[in-house]
C-alpha cells in the first residue's frame, strides 16, 4: 500500500513539473523548434497570457499572417504583423530559427516570406531563442547573455504599445514609423504613417502618402506636446511620455510611454482612414473604447488656413483668418494663405523706425522651427530674431528654449486655453496702428469707469447720510418692531424675541425663535459697512463681515434696495432657518428690519464657500480626496435632515456649490434658504408657476413643468457631487461634444472610464473605490425621472456602505439634449416667472419675465 502511495506521489510530481515546464515553454521557440500553422496550431502565449503570437486570417480573408494579438480578452486586437506585405495563401506557414541565426517564416514550399534579416556576429547560433513577452514584444536573444538581437518593438506595424521605444535620429533623419493597414481586413502597408519628425523640436506627425503632412502634435517641451492643449489636464498622458536624454552612441533618442496604471490595456493605432486613436480596454463593456483621436477637428487638419493664416474653432467647421499685419493672397482661397501688408524695415532698406513684435497667446506654434536650446532669456531670443531679416516670429517655451521661424508660418491654430505664446514680427506701423486702437479703447473704458465711480461715490455718501440719520431703532416709534441690541445678554435677547412680530411691508413675521438686532449695533459690528469688510456681493445684496463686542465673528447679508430678490425670500429665510438646527446647516443668529434696511445675521464662515477652493487651480489641491468625501457626506446629512429629520420638511430648491459654506474646520454648511419651501407631512410633490433655481442644477420636471419635491434636491446634489469629484463647474463643458458635465460623466461611465472624471490634482492619492462609488451615486441622482432617483437616506447609505448594492442608472437625456442652459421661456406662459441664480455668487438672483 505504501508503495502505491509513493508511486502516486512521484507520478503527481512528475506530471506537475512536466506540465509546468510545458507551460513555461509555451512562450518560446528554441533552435531546432518551430511554430506551425494548421488545424492543430497553438500560438505562443506570454507568461501572464497578456499577448499571443501565431497565425491568423483577418476578416473573411483566406490569407495567413504571422501576428501578435491580445490573449486574455474577448476582442483579440492584432498589434503587430510580420509578413504584412507577403501573406501565405494557405495554412502551411512555419516559424523557426534558421541556421544563420535569423528568425524566418517559411511557406509550404520552404520559401522565406519574411525574415528578421540580421547579420550574425557568431558562428554558433544554437543558443538563440525567441519569446513573446507580456509587453507584446517578440524578442530574439541569446540564452547565455539574454541580450536582445532582434525585437518586434524596433519594427512596428500600425500600433504603438506602452514601453515601446520610438527611435528618432535628428542627425541622420532616421525614425520609426507606424504604418496603417491598407483596409480594415488587409494588413498590407496602407497610405498613412505616424512617427516623430526628426527635424526641429521633436513632435509627432501623421503623414499621408509620400510624407504629406496631415496632422502634427506640436513641439515636445519635456512634459507635453504643445499642440495638444488638454494634454496637461490628463494625468494619463502627463508623466507617461518620456524622451530619452542624452542621445545614444548612434545619435538617436527614444520616445516611450508608460501609463500611470500598468494594469490598463491600451494601444495607440494608425487607422487606414488616416486618423490616430488611443484605445483602452473596458472590462465592464468587454470592448475597446476610444480615449482620444487625432485629428479631432477641422482646425487640426494640417495648415488648413495656409501660410500666415490661423484657424479658430469658433464655428463648427473652423474659422480662418490672417494674423494681424497680413492679408489674404486670394480672397476665399485659404490654401494660398496670407501675405505681409507692410514690409519689414530690413526689407525696405531704411534707417527710420524699428520692427516690433505682436504677441499671439494660446496658440499652436507653427511648424518648421529652428530651436536655439541655449537661449533661455526672452530678450536674447527677441534680439536673435531681430538680427535676422528672414525671421518672421519667435517663441520661448519652457523645456525647449528659444525657437525661431525663418520660413512661412504654417499650421497655426488658436486655442481657448493652453497652447503657447508666439511673437509675430511686424513693421512698426502695423504694431503702432494696433497699439493706437488698443490705447483708444483703454482710455474710453477708463473714462467710463471713473465717471461711474464718481457717480457711485456721490450716491453712497447720500445714502450713508440717510442711513445714519435713522440708525437708532428707538426713534422709529411708528413701527411694531421691538429690537434687541447685539450688546445685550442672551437672557435679555431671548426675553425680547420671545413674542416679537416684525412688520415687513405690511406682512407680519413672527420671530419668536430669532433675535432681532438694531441697525446701529450692526453698523458698529461691521465698521459702518465699510468696503474692507465686504465679503462678497450677490443677487440679495452685499455680505459684510462683523465682530460683536463679545468677540464673535458674524456675516451680515444686507438686502439691497435695488435687489431683484424681494421680501418674500427675506421673510422665507427668517421663518425657515430659525427653526433648523444641524451641524451641516448654516446658523442664523438674528435679523434686522429698520427703515429701508433688511438684514440677516449669520455665523461667520472663515473658509468662504466651497467653490472658492474647488474651482481655483491654485487651491484645488488643498481639498484632498479625504476632505472632499467628508464634505460630500456632510452635505448629504444636511439634506437628509431637511427632508426627513427636522421639525419642518423642507425642500431647498437652490442647492449648488456656492451655497455650501465651510467653517474653520472645513465642515460644510448648507446656506441660502430664500427659495426653500415647507412640505406637509403627507405631501410628496408640489407645483409652482414661479420656477426658481440655478441653471444646470434644476431637475427636468422642475425646470420644464414647475414640479418640485425632495427628488429635486436629490438631482441638485447629484450635480454637486460630480463637481466635487471632478473639480469642474457643471457648465464648464457646455461647448464640448458632451454638452455638460453630466453628459461627460455619463460618457465616461458607460465606457468604463469613470476614474478619468476625478480631479487630476487628487487622482493619484484618492480612494478609487470611493470616487467611483460617488460617480455611480451621482448618475443615479441625475436621472430624468424623479421616481427613479434615490432619496437622501438611500444616497447616504450608498455613499457610506461598501456592501450596498447600486442599481444601474438610466441615461440622463435632459442635460445632454439641452447643451447651453435651460431656456427661460421654455414651458412657461406669459403669467409665469422664471427665477434663476448664478453659481458665481453665494446668493440668489430673481429675474422676472
CSV table of N, CA and C in Angstrom, one decimal, residues 23-166:
chain,number,residue,atom,x,y,z
A,23,UNK,N,4.2,24.6,-19.8
A,23,UNK,CA,3.6,25.9,-19.8
A,23,UNK,C,4.6,27.0,-19.9
A,24,UNK,N,5.8,26.8,-19.3
A,24,UNK,CA,6.8,27.8,-19.3
A,24,UNK,C,7.4,27.9,-20.7
A,25,UNK,N,7.4,26.8,-21.4
A,25,UNK,CA,8.0,26.7,-22.8
A,25,UNK,C,7.0,27.3,-23.8
A,26,UNK,N,5.8,27.5,-23.4
A,26,UNK,CA,4.7,27.9,-24.4
A,26,UNK,C,5.0,29.3,-25.0
A,27,UNK,N,5.9,30.1,-24.4
A,27,UNK,CA,6.1,31.4,-24.9
A,27,UNK,C,7.4,31.5,-25.7
A,28,UNK,N,8.1,30.4,-25.9
A,28,UNK,CA,9.4,30.4,-26.6
A,28,UNK,C,9.6,29.4,-27.7
A,29,UNK,N,10.5,29.7,-28.6
A,29,UNK,CA,10.9,28.8,-29.6
A,29,UNK,C,12.4,28.8,-29.6
A,30,UNK,N,13.0,27.6,-29.5
A,30,UNK,CA,14.5,27.4,-29.5
A,30,UNK,C,15.0,27.0,-30.8
A,31,UNK,N,16.3,27.0,-31.0
A,31,UNK,CA,16.9,26.4,-32.2
A,31,UNK,C,16.5,25.0,-32.4
A,32,UNK,N,16.0,24.6,-33.5
A,32,UNK,CA,15.5,23.3,-33.8
A,32,UNK,C,14.0,23.1,-33.5
A,33,UNK,N,13.3,24.1,-32.9
A,33,UNK,CA,11.9,24.0,-32.7
A,33,UNK,C,11.2,24.9,-33.7
A,34,UNK,N,9.9,24.8,-33.8
A,34,UNK,CA,9.2,25.6,-34.8
A,34,UNK,C,7.7,25.8,-34.3
A,35,UNK,N,7.1,26.9,-34.9
A,35,UNK,CA,5.7,27.1,-34.7
A,35,UNK,C,5.0,26.9,-36.0
A,36,UNK,N,4.1,25.9,-36.1
A,36,UNK,CA,3.5,25.6,-37.3
A,36,UNK,C,2.0,26.0,-37.4
A,37,UNK,N,1.6,26.4,-38.6
A,37,UNK,CA,0.2,26.7,-38.8
A,37,UNK,C,-0.5,25.4,-39.1
A,38,UNK,N,-1.9,25.5,-39.1
A,38,UNK,CA,-2.6,24.3,-39.4
A,38,UNK,C,-3.7,24.0,-38.4
A,39,UNK,N,-4.4,22.9,-38.6
A,39,UNK,CA,-5.5,22.5,-37.7
A,39,UNK,C,-5.1,22.5,-36.2
A,40,UNK,N,-3.9,22.0,-35.9
A,40,UNK,CA,-3.5,21.9,-34.5
A,40,UNK,C,-2.6,23.0,-34.1
A,41,UNK,N,-2.8,24.1,-34.8
A,41,UNK,CA,-1.9,25.3,-34.5
A,41,UNK,C,-2.2,25.9,-33.1
A,42,UNK,N,-1.2,26.0,-32.3
A,42,UNK,CA,-1.3,26.6,-31.0
A,42,UNK,C,-0.4,27.8,-30.9
A,43,UNK,N,-0.9,29.0,-30.6
A,43,UNK,CA,0.0,30.2,-30.6
A,43,UNK,C,1.0,30.2,-29.4
A,44,UNK,N,2.0,30.9,-29.5
A,44,UNK,CA,2.9,31.2,-28.3
A,44,UNK,C,2.1,32.1,-27.4
A,45,UNK,N,2.2,31.9,-26.1
A,45,UNK,CA,1.5,32.7,-25.1
A,45,UNK,C,2.5,33.4,-24.1
A,46,UNK,N,2.3,34.7,-23.9
A,46,UNK,CA,3.2,35.3,-22.9
A,46,UNK,C,3.0,34.8,-21.5
A,47,UNK,N,3.9,35.0,-20.6
A,47,UNK,CA,3.8,34.4,-19.3
A,47,UNK,C,2.5,34.7,-18.5
A,48,UNK,N,2.0,35.9,-18.6
A,48,UNK,CA,0.8,36.3,-17.9
A,48,UNK,C,-0.4,36.2,-18.9
A,49,UNK,N,-0.2,35.6,-20.1
A,49,UNK,CA,-1.3,35.4,-21.1
A,49,UNK,C,-1.8,36.7,-21.6
A,50,UNK,N,-1.0,37.8,-21.5
A,50,UNK,CA,-1.5,39.1,-22.0
A,50,UNK,C,-1.5,39.1,-23.5
A,51,UNK,N,-0.5,38.5,-24.1
A,51,UNK,CA,-0.3,38.5,-25.6
A,51,UNK,C,-0.1,37.1,-26.1
A,52,UNK,N,-0.5,36.9,-27.4
A,52,UNK,CA,-0.2,35.7,-28.1
A,52,UNK,C,0.4,36.0,-29.4
A,53,UNK,N,1.2,35.0,-29.9
A,53,UNK,CA,1.8,35.1,-31.3
A,53,UNK,C,1.4,33.9,-32.0
A,54,UNK,N,0.9,34.1,-33.2
A,54,UNK,CA,0.6,32.9,-34.0
A,54,UNK,C,0.1,33.3,-35.4
A,55,UNK,N,-0.6,32.4,-36.1
A,55,UNK,CA,-1.1,32.6,-37.4
A,55,UNK,C,-2.6,33.0,-37.4
A,56,UNK,N,-3.0,33.9,-38.3
A,56,UNK,CA,-4.4,34.4,-38.3
A,56,UNK,C,-4.8,34.8,-39.7
A,57,UNK,N,-6.0,34.9,-39.9
A,57,UNK,CA,-6.6,35.4,-41.1
A,57,UNK,C,-7.6,36.6,-40.8
A,58,UNK,N,-7.3,37.8,-41.3
A,58,UNK,CA,-8.2,38.9,-40.9
A,58,UNK,C,-9.5,38.9,-41.7
A,59,UNK,N,-10.6,39.1,-40.9
A,59,UNK,CA,-11.9,39.1,-41.5
A,59,UNK,C,-12.2,37.9,-42.3
A,60,UNK,N,-12.7,38.0,-43.5
A,60,UNK,CA,-13.1,36.8,-44.3
A,60,UNK,C,-12.0,36.4,-45.2
A,61,UNK,N,-10.8,37.0,-45.1
A,61,UNK,CA,-9.7,36.6,-45.9
A,61,UNK,C,-9.2,35.2,-45.7
A,62,UNK,N,-8.7,34.6,-46.7
A,62,UNK,CA,-8.1,33.2,-46.6
A,62,UNK,C,-6.6,33.3,-46.4
A,63,UNK,N,-6.0,34.5,-46.6
A,63,UNK,CA,-4.6,34.7,-46.5
A,63,UNK,C,-4.2,34.5,-45.0
A,64,UNK,N,-3.0,34.0,-44.8
A,64,UNK,CA,-2.5,33.8,-43.5
A,64,UNK,C,-1.3,34.7,-43.2
A,65,UNK,N,-1.4,35.3,-42.0
A,65,UNK,CA,-0.3,36.2,-41.5
A,65,UNK,C,0.2,35.7,-40.1
A,66,UNK,N,1.5,36.0,-39.9
A,66,UNK,CA,2.0,35.8,-38.5
A,66,UNK,C,1.9,37.1,-37.8
A,67,UNK,N,1.2,37.1,-36.6
A,67,UNK,CA,1.0,38.3,-35.9
A,67,UNK,C,0.9,38.2,-34.4
A,68,UNK,N,0.8,39.3,-33.7
A,68,UNK,CA,0.7,39.3,-32.2
A,68,UNK,C,-0.7,40.0,-31.9
A,69,UNK,N,-1.4,39.4,-31.0
A,69,UNK,CA,-2.7,39.9,-30.6
A,69,UNK,C,-2.9,39.8,-29.0
A,70,UNK,N,-3.8,40.4,-28.5
A,70,UNK,CA,-4.1,40.3,-27.1
A,70,UNK,C,-4.7,38.9,-26.8
A,71,UNK,N,-4.3,38.4,-25.6
A,71,UNK,CA,-4.6,37.0,-25.4
A,71,UNK,C,-5.7,36.7,-24.4
A,72,UNK,N,-5.9,37.5,-23.4
A,72,UNK,CA,-6.8,37.1,-22.3
A,72,UNK,C,-8.1,38.0,-22.3
A,73,UNK,N,-8.4,38.6,-23.4
A,73,UNK,CA,-9.6,39.4,-23.5
A,73,UNK,C,-10.4,38.9,-24.7
A,74,UNK,N,-11.7,39.3,-24.8
A,74,UNK,CA,-12.6,38.8,-25.9
A,74,UNK,C,-12.2,39.4,-27.2
A,75,UNK,N,-11.9,40.7,-27.3
A,75,UNK,CA,-11.6,41.3,-28.6
A,75,UNK,C,-10.1,41.2,-28.8
A,76,UNK,N,-9.6,40.3,-29.5
A,76,UNK,CA,-8.2,40.0,-29.6
A,76,UNK,C,-7.6,40.8,-30.8
A,77,UNK,N,-7.5,42.1,-30.5
A,77,UNK,CA,-7.0,43.1,-31.5
A,77,UNK,C,-5.5,42.8,-31.8
A,78,UNK,N,-5.2,42.8,-33.1
A,78,UNK,CA,-3.9,42.5,-33.6
A,78,UNK,C,-3.0,43.8,-33.5
A,79,UNK,N,-1.8,43.6,-33.0
A,79,UNK,CA,-1.0,44.8,-32.7
A,79,UNK,C,0.3,44.7,-33.6
A,80,UNK,N,0.6,43.6,-34.2
A,80,UNK,CA,1.9,43.5,-35.0
A,80,UNK,C,1.7,42.4,-36.0
A,81,UNK,N,2.2,42.6,-37.2
A,81,UNK,CA,2.1,41.6,-38.3
A,81,UNK,C,3.5,41.5,-38.9
A,82,UNK,N,4.0,40.3,-39.0
A,82,UNK,CA,5.4,40.1,-39.6
A,82,UNK,C,5.3,40.2,-41.1
A,83,UNK,N,4.6,39.4,-41.8
A,83,UNK,CA,4.6,39.3,-43.2
A,83,UNK,C,3.4,40.1,-43.8
A,84,UNK,N,3.3,41.3,-43.4
A,84,UNK,CA,2.1,42.1,-43.8
A,84,UNK,C,2.0,42.3,-45.4
A,85,UNK,N,3.2,42.3,-46.0
A,85,UNK,CA,3.3,42.5,-47.5
A,85,UNK,C,3.3,41.2,-48.2
A,86,UNK,N,3.6,40.1,-47.5
A,86,UNK,CA,3.7,38.8,-48.2
A,86,UNK,C,2.9,37.8,-47.5
A,87,UNK,N,1.6,37.8,-47.7
A,87,UNK,CA,0.8,36.8,-47.0
A,87,UNK,C,1.0,35.4,-47.6
A,88,UNK,N,0.7,34.4,-46.7
A,88,UNK,CA,0.8,33.0,-47.1
A,88,UNK,C,-0.6,32.5,-47.6
A,89,UNK,N,-0.7,31.8,-48.7
A,89,UNK,CA,-2.0,31.5,-49.3
A,89,UNK,C,-2.7,30.4,-48.6
A,90,UNK,N,-2.1,29.6,-47.8
A,90,UNK,CA,-2.7,28.5,-47.1
A,90,UNK,C,-2.2,28.4,-45.7
A,91,UNK,N,-2.5,27.3,-45.0
A,91,UNK,CA,-2.1,27.1,-43.6
A,91,UNK,C,-0.8,26.2,-43.5
A,92,UNK,N,0.1,26.6,-44.4
A,92,UNK,CA,1.4,25.8,-44.4
A,92,UNK,C,2.6,26.5,-43.7
A,93,UNK,N,2.3,27.7,-43.2
A,93,UNK,CA,3.4,28.5,-42.6
A,93,UNK,C,4.1,27.9,-41.5
A,94,UNK,N,5.4,28.1,-41.4
A,94,UNK,CA,6.3,27.6,-40.3
A,94,UNK,C,7.2,28.8,-39.9
A,95,UNK,N,7.3,29.0,-38.5
A,95,UNK,CA,8.2,30.0,-38.0
A,95,UNK,C,9.3,29.2,-37.2
A,96,UNK,N,10.6,29.6,-37.5
A,96,UNK,CA,11.7,28.9,-36.9
A,96,UNK,C,12.9,29.8,-36.9
A,97,UNK,N,14.0,29.3,-36.2
A,97,UNK,CA,15.3,30.0,-36.2
A,97,UNK,C,16.1,29.3,-37.2
A,98,UNK,N,16.6,30.0,-38.2
A,98,UNK,CA,17.4,29.4,-39.3
A,98,UNK,C,18.8,29.1,-38.9
A,99,UNK,N,19.6,28.5,-39.8
A,99,UNK,CA,21.0,28.1,-39.5
A,99,UNK,C,21.8,29.3,-39.3
A,100,UNK,N,21.5,30.5,-39.9
A,100,UNK,CA,22.3,31.7,-39.7
A,100,UNK,C,21.9,32.5,-38.5
A,101,UNK,N,20.9,31.9,-37.7
A,101,UNK,CA,20.5,32.6,-36.5
A,101,UNK,C,19.4,33.6,-36.7
A,102,UNK,N,18.8,33.7,-37.9
A,102,UNK,CA,17.7,34.6,-38.2
A,102,UNK,C,16.4,33.9,-37.8
A,103,UNK,N,15.4,34.7,-37.5
A,103,UNK,CA,14.1,34.3,-37.3
A,103,UNK,C,13.4,34.3,-38.7
A,104,UNK,N,12.9,33.2,-39.2
A,104,UNK,CA,12.3,33.1,-40.6
A,104,UNK,C,11.0,32.5,-40.6
A,105,UNK,N,10.2,33.0,-41.5
A,105,UNK,CA,8.8,32.5,-41.8
A,105,UNK,C,8.8,31.8,-43.2
A,106,UNK,N,8.5,30.5,-43.2
A,106,UNK,CA,8.5,29.8,-44.5
A,106,UNK,C,7.1,29.4,-44.9
A,107,UNK,N,6.9,29.3,-46.2
A,107,UNK,CA,5.6,28.8,-46.7
A,107,UNK,C,5.7,27.3,-46.9
A,108,UNK,N,4.7,26.7,-47.6
A,108,UNK,CA,4.7,25.3,-47.8
A,108,UNK,C,5.7,24.8,-48.7
A,109,UNK,N,6.3,25.7,-49.5
A,109,UNK,CA,7.4,25.4,-50.5
A,109,UNK,C,8.8,25.7,-49.9
A,110,UNK,N,8.8,25.9,-48.6
A,110,UNK,CA,10.1,26.3,-47.9
A,110,UNK,C,10.7,27.6,-48.4
A,111,UNK,N,9.9,28.4,-49.0
A,111,UNK,CA,10.3,29.8,-49.4
A,111,UNK,C,10.2,30.8,-48.3
A,112,UNK,N,11.2,31.5,-48.0
A,112,UNK,CA,11.2,32.5,-47.0
A,112,UNK,C,10.3,33.7,-47.4
A,113,UNK,N,9.2,33.9,-46.7
A,113,UNK,CA,8.3,35.0,-46.9
A,113,UNK,C,8.6,36.2,-46.0
A,114,UNK,N,9.3,35.9,-44.9
A,114,UNK,CA,9.7,37.0,-44.0
A,114,UNK,C,10.9,36.6,-43.2
A,115,UNK,N,11.8,37.5,-42.8
A,115,UNK,CA,12.9,37.2,-42.0
A,115,UNK,C,13.3,38.4,-41.1
A,116,UNK,N,13.9,38.1,-40.0
A,116,UNK,CA,14.4,39.2,-39.1
A,116,UNK,C,15.5,39.9,-39.8
A,117,UNK,N,16.2,39.3,-40.7
A,117,UNK,CA,17.2,39.9,-41.6
A,117,UNK,C,18.3,40.6,-40.8
A,118,UNK,N,18.9,39.9,-39.9
A,118,UNK,CA,20.1,40.4,-39.2
A,118,UNK,C,21.3,39.7,-39.6
A,119,UNK,N,22.4,40.4,-39.4
A,119,UNK,CA,23.7,39.8,-39.7
A,119,UNK,C,24.3,39.1,-38.5
A,120,UNK,N,24.6,37.8,-38.6
A,120,UNK,CA,25.1,37.1,-37.4
A,120,UNK,C,26.5,37.4,-37.1
A,121,UNK,N,26.8,37.7,-35.9
A,121,UNK,CA,28.2,38.0,-35.5
A,121,UNK,C,28.9,36.8,-34.9
A,122,UNK,N,28.3,35.7,-34.9
A,122,UNK,CA,28.9,34.5,-34.3
A,122,UNK,C,28.6,33.3,-35.2
A,123,UNK,N,29.4,32.3,-35.1
A,123,UNK,CA,29.2,31.1,-35.9
A,123,UNK,C,28.3,30.1,-35.2
A,124,UNK,N,28.2,30.3,-33.9
A,124,UNK,CA,27.3,29.4,-33.1
A,124,UNK,C,26.0,30.0,-32.8
A,125,UNK,N,25.0,29.5,-33.6
A,125,UNK,CA,23.6,30.1,-33.4
A,125,UNK,C,22.7,29.2,-32.7
A,126,UNK,N,23.2,28.1,-32.1
A,126,UNK,CA,22.4,27.1,-31.5
A,126,UNK,C,21.8,27.6,-30.1
A,127,UNK,N,22.4,28.7,-29.6
A,127,UNK,CA,21.9,29.2,-28.3
A,127,UNK,C,20.9,30.3,-28.4
A,128,UNK,N,20.3,30.5,-29.6
A,128,UNK,CA,19.3,31.5,-29.8
A,128,UNK,C,17.9,31.0,-29.5
A,129,UNK,N,17.1,31.9,-28.9
A,129,UNK,CA,15.8,31.6,-28.5
A,129,UNK,C,14.9,32.9,-28.8
A,130,UNK,N,13.7,32.7,-29.2
A,130,UNK,CA,12.7,33.8,-29.4
A,130,UNK,C,11.5,33.6,-28.5
A,131,UNK,N,11.1,34.7,-27.9
A,131,UNK,CA,10.0,34.6,-26.9
A,131,UNK,C,9.0,35.8,-27.0
A,132,UNK,N,7.8,35.5,-26.7
A,132,UNK,CA,6.8,36.6,-26.6
A,132,UNK,C,6.7,37.1,-25.2
A,133,UNK,N,6.8,38.4,-24.9
A,133,UNK,CA,6.8,39.0,-23.6
A,133,UNK,C,5.4,39.6,-23.3
A,134,UNK,N,5.1,39.8,-22.0
A,134,UNK,CA,3.9,40.4,-21.6
A,134,UNK,C,3.7,41.8,-22.0
A,135,UNK,N,4.7,42.5,-22.5
A,135,UNK,CA,4.6,43.8,-23.1
A,135,UNK,C,4.1,43.8,-24.5
A,136,UNK,N,4.1,42.6,-25.1
A,136,UNK,CA,3.7,42.5,-26.5
A,136,UNK,C,5.0,42.5,-27.4
A,137,UNK,N,6.2,42.5,-26.8
A,137,UNK,CA,7.4,42.5,-27.6
A,137,UNK,C,7.8,41.1,-27.9
A,138,UNK,N,8.2,40.8,-29.2
A,138,UNK,CA,8.6,39.5,-29.6
A,138,UNK,C,10.1,39.6,-29.8
A,139,UNK,N,10.9,38.9,-29.0
A,139,UNK,CA,12.4,39.1,-28.8
A,139,UNK,C,13.2,37.9,-29.2
A,140,UNK,N,14.2,38.1,-30.1
A,140,UNK,CA,15.2,37.1,-30.4
A,140,UNK,C,16.4,37.4,-29.6
A,141,UNK,N,16.9,36.4,-28.8
A,141,UNK,CA,18.0,36.7,-28.0
A,141,UNK,C,18.9,35.5,-27.8
A,142,UNK,N,20.1,35.6,-27.2
A,142,UNK,CA,21.0,34.5,-26.9
A,142,UNK,C,20.8,34.1,-25.5
A,143,UNK,N,20.7,32.8,-25.3
A,143,UNK,CA,20.3,32.2,-23.9
A,143,UNK,C,21.4,32.5,-22.9
A,144,UNK,N,22.7,32.5,-23.3
A,144,UNK,CA,23.8,32.7,-22.4
A,144,UNK,C,23.9,34.2,-21.9
A,145,UNK,N,23.6,35.1,-22.8
A,145,UNK,CA,23.7,36.5,-22.4
A,145,UNK,C,22.4,37.2,-22.2
A,146,UNK,N,21.3,36.6,-22.7
A,146,UNK,CA,20.0,37.2,-22.6
A,146,UNK,C,20.0,38.6,-23.3
A,147,UNK,N,20.9,38.8,-24.3
A,147,UNK,CA,21.0,40.1,-25.0
A,147,UNK,C,20.1,40.1,-26.2
A,148,UNK,N,19.2,41.0,-26.3
A,148,UNK,CA,18.3,41.1,-27.5
A,148,UNK,C,19.1,41.3,-28.8
A,149,UNK,N,18.8,40.4,-29.7
A,149,UNK,CA,19.5,40.6,-31.0
A,149,UNK,C,18.5,41.2,-32.0
A,150,UNK,N,17.3,40.9,-31.9
A,150,UNK,CA,16.2,41.5,-32.7
A,150,UNK,C,14.9,41.5,-31.9
A,151,UNK,N,14.1,42.5,-32.1
A,151,UNK,CA,12.8,42.6,-31.3
A,151,UNK,C,11.8,43.3,-32.2
A,152,UNK,N,10.5,42.9,-32.1
A,152,UNK,CA,9.4,43.4,-32.9
A,152,UNK,C,9.2,44.9,-32.5
A,153,UNK,N,9.5,45.3,-31.3
A,153,UNK,CA,9.3,46.7,-30.9
A,153,UNK,C,10.1,47.7,-31.8
A,154,UNK,N,11.2,47.2,-32.3
A,154,UNK,CA,12.0,48.0,-33.2
A,154,UNK,C,11.5,48.0,-34.7
A,155,UNK,N,10.5,47.2,-34.9
A,155,UNK,CA,10.0,47.0,-36.3
A,155,UNK,C,8.5,47.0,-36.2
A,156,UNK,N,7.9,48.1,-35.7
A,156,UNK,CA,6.4,48.2,-35.5
A,156,UNK,C,5.6,48.2,-36.8
A,157,UNK,N,4.4,47.9,-36.7
A,157,UNK,CA,3.5,48.0,-37.9
A,157,UNK,C,2.6,49.2,-37.7
A,158,UNK,N,1.4,49.0,-37.2
A,158,UNK,CA,0.4,50.2,-37.1
A,158,UNK,C,0.1,50.5,-35.7
A,159,UNK,N,0.7,49.8,-34.7
A,159,UNK,CA,0.3,50.0,-33.3
A,159,UNK,C,1.5,50.3,-32.4
A,160,UNK,N,1.3,51.4,-31.6
A,160,UNK,CA,2.3,51.8,-30.5
A,160,UNK,C,1.8,51.3,-29.2
A,161,UNK,N,2.6,50.5,-28.5
A,161,UNK,CA,2.2,49.9,-27.2
A,161,UNK,C,3.0,50.5,-26.1
A,162,UNK,N,2.5,50.5,-24.9
A,162,UNK,CA,3.3,51.0,-23.7
A,162,UNK,C,4.6,50.3,-23.6
A,163,UNK,N,5.7,51.0,-23.3
A,163,UNK,CA,7.0,50.6,-23.1
A,163,UNK,C,7.8,50.4,-24.4
A,164,UNK,N,7.1,50.6,-25.5
A,164,UNK,CA,7.8,50.5,-26.8
A,164,UNK,C,8.6,51.8,-27.0
A,165,UNK,N,9.8,51.6,-27.5
A,165,UNK,CA,10.7,52.8,-27.7
A,165,UNK,C,10.6,53.2,-29.2
A,166,UNK,N,10.2,54.5,-29.4
A,166,UNK,CA,10.1,55.0,-30.7
A,166,UNK,C,11.4,55.8,-31.0
